[in-house]
Coordinates of C-alpha atoms in Angstrom, one line a residue:
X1419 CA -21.7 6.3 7.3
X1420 CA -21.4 2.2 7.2
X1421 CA -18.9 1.0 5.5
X1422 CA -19.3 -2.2 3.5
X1423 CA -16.7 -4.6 3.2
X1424 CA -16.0 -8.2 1.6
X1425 CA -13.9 -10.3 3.3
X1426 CA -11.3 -12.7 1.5
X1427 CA -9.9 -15.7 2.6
X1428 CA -9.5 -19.3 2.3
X1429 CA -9.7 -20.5 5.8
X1430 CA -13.5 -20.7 6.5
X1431 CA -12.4 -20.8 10.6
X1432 CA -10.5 -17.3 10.1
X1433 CA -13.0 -16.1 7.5
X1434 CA -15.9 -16.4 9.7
X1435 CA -14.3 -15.4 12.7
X1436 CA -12.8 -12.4 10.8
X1437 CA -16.7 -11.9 9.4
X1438 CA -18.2 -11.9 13.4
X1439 CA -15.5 -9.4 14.4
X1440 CA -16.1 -7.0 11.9
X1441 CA -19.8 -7.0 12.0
X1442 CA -19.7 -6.2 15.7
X1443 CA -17.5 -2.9 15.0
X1444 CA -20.2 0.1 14.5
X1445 CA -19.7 2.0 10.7
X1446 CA -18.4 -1.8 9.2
X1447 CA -21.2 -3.8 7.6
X1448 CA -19.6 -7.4 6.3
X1449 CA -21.6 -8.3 3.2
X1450 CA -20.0 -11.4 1.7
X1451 CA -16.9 -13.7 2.2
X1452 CA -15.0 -15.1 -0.1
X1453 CA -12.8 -18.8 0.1
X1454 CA -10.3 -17.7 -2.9
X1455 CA -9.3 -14.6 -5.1
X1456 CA -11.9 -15.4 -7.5
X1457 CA -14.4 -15.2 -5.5
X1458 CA -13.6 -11.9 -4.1
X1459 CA -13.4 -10.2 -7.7
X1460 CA -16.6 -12.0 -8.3
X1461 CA -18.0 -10.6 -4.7
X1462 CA -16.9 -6.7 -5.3
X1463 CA -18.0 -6.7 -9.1
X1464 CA -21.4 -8.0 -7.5
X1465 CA -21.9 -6.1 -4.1
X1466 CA -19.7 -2.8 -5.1
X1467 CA -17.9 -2.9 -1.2
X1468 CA -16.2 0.2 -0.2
X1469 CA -13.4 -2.5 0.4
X1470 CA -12.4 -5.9 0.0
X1471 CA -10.3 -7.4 3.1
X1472 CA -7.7 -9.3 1.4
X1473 CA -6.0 -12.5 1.8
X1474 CA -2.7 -12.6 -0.1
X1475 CA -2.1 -17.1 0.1
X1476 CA -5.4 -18.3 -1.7
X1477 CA -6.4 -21.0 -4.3
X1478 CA -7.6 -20.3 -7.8
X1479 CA -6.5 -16.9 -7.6
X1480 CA -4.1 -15.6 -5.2
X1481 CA -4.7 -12.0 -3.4
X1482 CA -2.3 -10.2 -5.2
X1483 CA -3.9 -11.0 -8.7
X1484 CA -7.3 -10.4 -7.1
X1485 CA -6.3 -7.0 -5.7
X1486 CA -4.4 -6.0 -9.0
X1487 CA -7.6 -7.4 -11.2
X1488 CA -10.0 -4.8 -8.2
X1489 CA -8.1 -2.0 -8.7
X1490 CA -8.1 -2.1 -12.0
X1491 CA -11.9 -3.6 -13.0
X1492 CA -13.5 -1.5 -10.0
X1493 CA -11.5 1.6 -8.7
X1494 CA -14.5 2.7 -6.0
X1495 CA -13.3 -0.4 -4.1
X1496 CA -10.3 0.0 -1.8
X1497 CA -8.6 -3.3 -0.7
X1498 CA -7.0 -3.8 2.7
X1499 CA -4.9 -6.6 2.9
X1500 CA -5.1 -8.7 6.3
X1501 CA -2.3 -11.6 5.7
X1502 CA 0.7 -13.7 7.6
X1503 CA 3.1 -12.7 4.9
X1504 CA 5.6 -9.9 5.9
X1505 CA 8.5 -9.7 3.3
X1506 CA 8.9 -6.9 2.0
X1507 CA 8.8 -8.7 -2.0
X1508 CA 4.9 -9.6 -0.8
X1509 CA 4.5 -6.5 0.4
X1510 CA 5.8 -4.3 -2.6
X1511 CA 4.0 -6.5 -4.8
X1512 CA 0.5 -5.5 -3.1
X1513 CA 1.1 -2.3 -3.0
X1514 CA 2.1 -2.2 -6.7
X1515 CA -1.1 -4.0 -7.0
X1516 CA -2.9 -1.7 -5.8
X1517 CA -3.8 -2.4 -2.1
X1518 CA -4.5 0.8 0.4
X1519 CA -3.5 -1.2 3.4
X1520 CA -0.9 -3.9 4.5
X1521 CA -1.6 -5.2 7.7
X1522 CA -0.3 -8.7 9.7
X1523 CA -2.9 -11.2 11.0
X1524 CA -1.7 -10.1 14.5
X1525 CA -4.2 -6.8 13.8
X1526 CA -7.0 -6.1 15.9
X1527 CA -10.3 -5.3 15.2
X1528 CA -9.9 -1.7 15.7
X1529 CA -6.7 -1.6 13.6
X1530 CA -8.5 -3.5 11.0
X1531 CA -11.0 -0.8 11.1
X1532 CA -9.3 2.1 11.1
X1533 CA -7.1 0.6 8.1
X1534 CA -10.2 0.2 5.9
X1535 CA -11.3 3.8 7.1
X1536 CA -8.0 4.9 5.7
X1537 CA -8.2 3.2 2.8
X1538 CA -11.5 4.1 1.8
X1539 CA -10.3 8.0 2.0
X1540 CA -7.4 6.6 -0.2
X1541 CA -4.9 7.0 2.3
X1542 CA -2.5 3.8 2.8
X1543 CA -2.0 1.9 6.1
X1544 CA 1.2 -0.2 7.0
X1545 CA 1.2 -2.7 9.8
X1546 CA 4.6 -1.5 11.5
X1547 CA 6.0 -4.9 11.2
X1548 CA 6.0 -3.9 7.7
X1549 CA 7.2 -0.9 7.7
X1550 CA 10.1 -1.8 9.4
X1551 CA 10.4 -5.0 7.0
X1552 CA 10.6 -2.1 4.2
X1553 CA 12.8 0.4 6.0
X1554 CA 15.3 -2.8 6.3
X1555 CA 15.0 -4.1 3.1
X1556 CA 16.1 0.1 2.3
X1557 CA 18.9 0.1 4.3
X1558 CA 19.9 -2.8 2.7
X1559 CA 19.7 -1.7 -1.0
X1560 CA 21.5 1.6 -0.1
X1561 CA 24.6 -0.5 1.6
X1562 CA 24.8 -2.7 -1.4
X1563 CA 24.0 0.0 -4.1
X1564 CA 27.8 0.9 -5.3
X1565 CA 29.0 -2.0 -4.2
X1566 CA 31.0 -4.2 -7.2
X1567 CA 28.8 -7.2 -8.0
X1568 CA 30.6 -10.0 -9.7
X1569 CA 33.6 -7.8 -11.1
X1570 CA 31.0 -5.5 -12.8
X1571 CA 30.9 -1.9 -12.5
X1572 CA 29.4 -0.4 -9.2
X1573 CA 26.4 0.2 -9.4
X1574 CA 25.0 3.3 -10.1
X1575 CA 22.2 5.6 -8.3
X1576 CA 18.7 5.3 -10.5
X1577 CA 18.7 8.6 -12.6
X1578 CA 15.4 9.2 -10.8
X1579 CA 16.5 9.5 -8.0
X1580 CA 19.2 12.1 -9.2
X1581 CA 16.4 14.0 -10.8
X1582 CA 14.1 14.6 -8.1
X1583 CA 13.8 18.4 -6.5
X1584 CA 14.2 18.9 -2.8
X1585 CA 10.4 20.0 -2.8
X1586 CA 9.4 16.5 -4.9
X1587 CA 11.6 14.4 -2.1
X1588 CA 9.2 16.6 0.7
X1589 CA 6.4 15.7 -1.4
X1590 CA 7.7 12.2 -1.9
X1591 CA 8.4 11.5 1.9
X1592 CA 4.6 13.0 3.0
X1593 CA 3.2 10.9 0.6
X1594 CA 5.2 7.9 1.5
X1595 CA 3.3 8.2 5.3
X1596 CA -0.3 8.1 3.5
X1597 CA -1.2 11.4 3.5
X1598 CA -3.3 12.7 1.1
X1599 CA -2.6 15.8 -1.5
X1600 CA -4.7 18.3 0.7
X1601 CA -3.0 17.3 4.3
X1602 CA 0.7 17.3 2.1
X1603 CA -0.5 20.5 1.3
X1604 CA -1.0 21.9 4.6
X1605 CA 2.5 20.4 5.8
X1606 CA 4.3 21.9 3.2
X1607 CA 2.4 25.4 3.2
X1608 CA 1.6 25.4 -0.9
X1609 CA -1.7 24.6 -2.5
X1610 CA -3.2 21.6 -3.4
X1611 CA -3.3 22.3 -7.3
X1612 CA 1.0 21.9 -6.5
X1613 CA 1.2 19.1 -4.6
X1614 CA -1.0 17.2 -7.3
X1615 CA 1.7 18.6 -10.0
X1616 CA 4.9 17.5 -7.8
X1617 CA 3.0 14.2 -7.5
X1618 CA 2.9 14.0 -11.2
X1619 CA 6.1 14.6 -12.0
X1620 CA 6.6 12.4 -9.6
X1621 CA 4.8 9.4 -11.2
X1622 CA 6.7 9.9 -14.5
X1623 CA 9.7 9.9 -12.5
X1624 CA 9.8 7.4 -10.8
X1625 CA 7.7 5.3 -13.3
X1626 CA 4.8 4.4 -11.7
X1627 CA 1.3 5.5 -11.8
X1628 CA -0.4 5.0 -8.7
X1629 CA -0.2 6.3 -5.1
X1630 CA 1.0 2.9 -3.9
X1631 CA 3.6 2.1 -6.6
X1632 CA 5.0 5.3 -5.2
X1633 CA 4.9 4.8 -1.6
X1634 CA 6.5 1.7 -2.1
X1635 CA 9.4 2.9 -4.4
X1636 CA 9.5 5.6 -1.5
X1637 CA 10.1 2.8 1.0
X1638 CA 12.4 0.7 -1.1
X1639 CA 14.7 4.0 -1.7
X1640 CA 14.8 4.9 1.9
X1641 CA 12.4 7.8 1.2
X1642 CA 10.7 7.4 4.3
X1643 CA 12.6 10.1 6.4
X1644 CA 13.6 13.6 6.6
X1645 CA 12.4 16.6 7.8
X1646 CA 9.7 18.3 5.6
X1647 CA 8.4 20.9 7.8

């Protein structure tokens, strides 16, 4: 099957390079490029992609309004995004947005590919630059979470996390990796119809209602280890 993709960016060199590269990769056909978030809403409302390539710094409209305004206006399309920005607020912010896929401009064409594979299948892709720029930013939020701040009280664990079951934290940690309900559910030997449940309970939990916000509440809460076999 070929997958369609827009590409998003406001450099015209890296755009068009980015456009070449892709077209040479068997399965990806680039239909359109876009100079500025705008544009790529405009593109994917226009072409229906399977996924946008995403830019985060653009004019007009940056990437993570584009991707939040994608997800929202056009939920077929995936969006992958492909940026130099690594810290971890940029990176929670896309994935609350909506993106399926965080990768670094250091990528290559293969990883690229297999990212907006992934994402198309609605399974989420971090570069592992990022992933370590999360686990950190983790380790950093657990060190300082009962820590006095100012004179006030310490700070207390989120009652979410106190409410969670051990079988939602396995659930939470597969899902956290990408996986999807069925492959959770052949980790954790139960059926699909109860990992879907957990990862309902989940969302009201935790607050958020999409696979991403979750997997990046699971990386900002250290959520991202364990053994769930």
């Amino acid at each position: 099957m070929t997958v369609r993709i827009v590409v998003a960016d406001d450099q015209a060199a890296v755009r068009e390079g980015l456009m070449t590269l892709l077209d040479m990769v068997p399965g990806i056909d680039v239909v359109a490029g876009a100079a500025n978030g705008e544009e790529a809403v405009a593109r994917a409302a226009e072409l229906r992609p399977d996924a946008v390539l995403m830019d985060l710094v653009m004019p007009v409209l940056d990437g993570v309004a584009a991707t939040r305004r994608i997800t929202a206006e056009l939920p077929g399309v995936a969006v992958v995004v492909l940026t130099t920005l690594a810290d971890e607020a940029k990176i929670i912010d896309a994935l609350q947005a909506g993106a399926l896929g965080y990768l670094t401009k250091d990528a290559g064409k293969d990883q690229i590919a297999r990212a907006i594979q992934a994402a198309i299948s609605r399974q989420v892709t971090l570069d592992p630059e990022v992933q370590h720029r999360l686990l950190a930013a983790a380790v950093r939020g657990h060190q300082t979470q009962d820590r006095p701040d100012h004179g006030d009280e310490p700070r207390q664990t989120p009652p979410s996390t106190l409410q969670l079951t051990p079988r939602e934290e396995d659930v939470l940690r597969l899902l956290a990796t990408g996986l999807p309900n069925a492959a959770i559910a052949r980790r954790l030997l139960i059926g699909p119809a109860t990992v879907k449940t957990h990862v309902n309970h989940l969302f009201a939990k935790l607050g958020v209602t999409t696979r991403a916000e979750a997997i990046a509440w699971a990386h900002s809460h250290g959520y991202t280890t364990g053994n769930t076999d």
